[in-house]
Tab-separated table of C-alpha atoms in Angstrom:
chain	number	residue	atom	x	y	z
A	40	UNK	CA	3.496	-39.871	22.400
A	41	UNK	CA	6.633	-41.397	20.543
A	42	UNK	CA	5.756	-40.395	16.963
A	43	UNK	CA	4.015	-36.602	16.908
A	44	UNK	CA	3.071	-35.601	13.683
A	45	UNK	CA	1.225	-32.207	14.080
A	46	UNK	CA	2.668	-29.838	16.006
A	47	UNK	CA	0.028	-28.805	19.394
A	48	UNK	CA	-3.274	-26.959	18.465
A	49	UNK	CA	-2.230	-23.510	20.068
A	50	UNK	CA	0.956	-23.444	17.999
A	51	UNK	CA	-1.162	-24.027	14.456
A	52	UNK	CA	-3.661	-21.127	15.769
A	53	UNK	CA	-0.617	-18.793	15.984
A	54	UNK	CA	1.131	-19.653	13.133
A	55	UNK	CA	-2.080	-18.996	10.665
A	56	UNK	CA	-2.776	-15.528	12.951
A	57	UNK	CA	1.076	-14.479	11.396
A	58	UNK	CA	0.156	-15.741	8.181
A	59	UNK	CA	-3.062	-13.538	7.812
A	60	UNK	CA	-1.005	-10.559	9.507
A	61	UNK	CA	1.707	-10.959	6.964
A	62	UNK	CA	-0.703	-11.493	4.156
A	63	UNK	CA	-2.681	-8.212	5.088
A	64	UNK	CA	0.322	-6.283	5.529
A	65	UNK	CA	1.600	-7.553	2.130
A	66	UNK	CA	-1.611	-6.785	0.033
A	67	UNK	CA	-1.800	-3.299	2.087
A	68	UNK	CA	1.913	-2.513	1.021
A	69	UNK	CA	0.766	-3.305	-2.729
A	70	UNK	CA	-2.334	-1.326	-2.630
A	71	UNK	CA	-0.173	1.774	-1.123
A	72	UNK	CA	2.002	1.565	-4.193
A	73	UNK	CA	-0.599	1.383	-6.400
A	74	UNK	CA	-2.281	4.534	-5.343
A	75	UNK	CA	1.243	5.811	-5.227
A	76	UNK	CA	1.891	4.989	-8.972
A	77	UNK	CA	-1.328	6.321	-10.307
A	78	UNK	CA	-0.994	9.515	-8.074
A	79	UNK	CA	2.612	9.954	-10.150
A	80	UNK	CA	0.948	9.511	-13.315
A	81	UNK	CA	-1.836	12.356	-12.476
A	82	UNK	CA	0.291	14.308	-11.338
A	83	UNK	CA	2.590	14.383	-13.904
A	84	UNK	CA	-0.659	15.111	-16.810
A	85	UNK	CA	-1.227	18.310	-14.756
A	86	UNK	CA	0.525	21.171	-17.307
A	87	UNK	CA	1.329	24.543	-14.995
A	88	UNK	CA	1.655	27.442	-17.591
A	89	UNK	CA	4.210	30.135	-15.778
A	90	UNK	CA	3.655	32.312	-18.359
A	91	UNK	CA	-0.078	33.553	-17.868
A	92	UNK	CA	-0.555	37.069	-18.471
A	93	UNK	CA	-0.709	38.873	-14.822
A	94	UNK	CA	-3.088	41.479	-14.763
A	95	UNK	CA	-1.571	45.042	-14.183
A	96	UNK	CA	-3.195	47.588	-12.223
A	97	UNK	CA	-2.609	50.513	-13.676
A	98	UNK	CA	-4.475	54.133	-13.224
């Protein structure tokens, strides 16, 4: 065939199997960051008082 437009069938399967593997990897790196960024912000609402009164054992 002279003139080939579209590349052979087994080459367009592999292509779109790189795209979905980049596109899952992609929306699985944003979802981790997410979670990330909201773990931060709870984290960071979370007051630790280091001056609570110990109780002392004494006799």
């Amino acid at each position: 065939m002279i003139l080939q437009i579209l590349p052979p069938e087994g080459i367009i399967v592999s292509e779109s199997f790189f795209d979905t593997q980049l596109l899952f990897v992609i929306l699985g790196m944003a979802a981790a960051v997410f979670v990330i960024i909201k773990g931060a912000k709870l984290l960071s609402k979370i007051n630790i008082s280091k001056t609570v009164k110990k109780p002392s054992y004494t006799s």
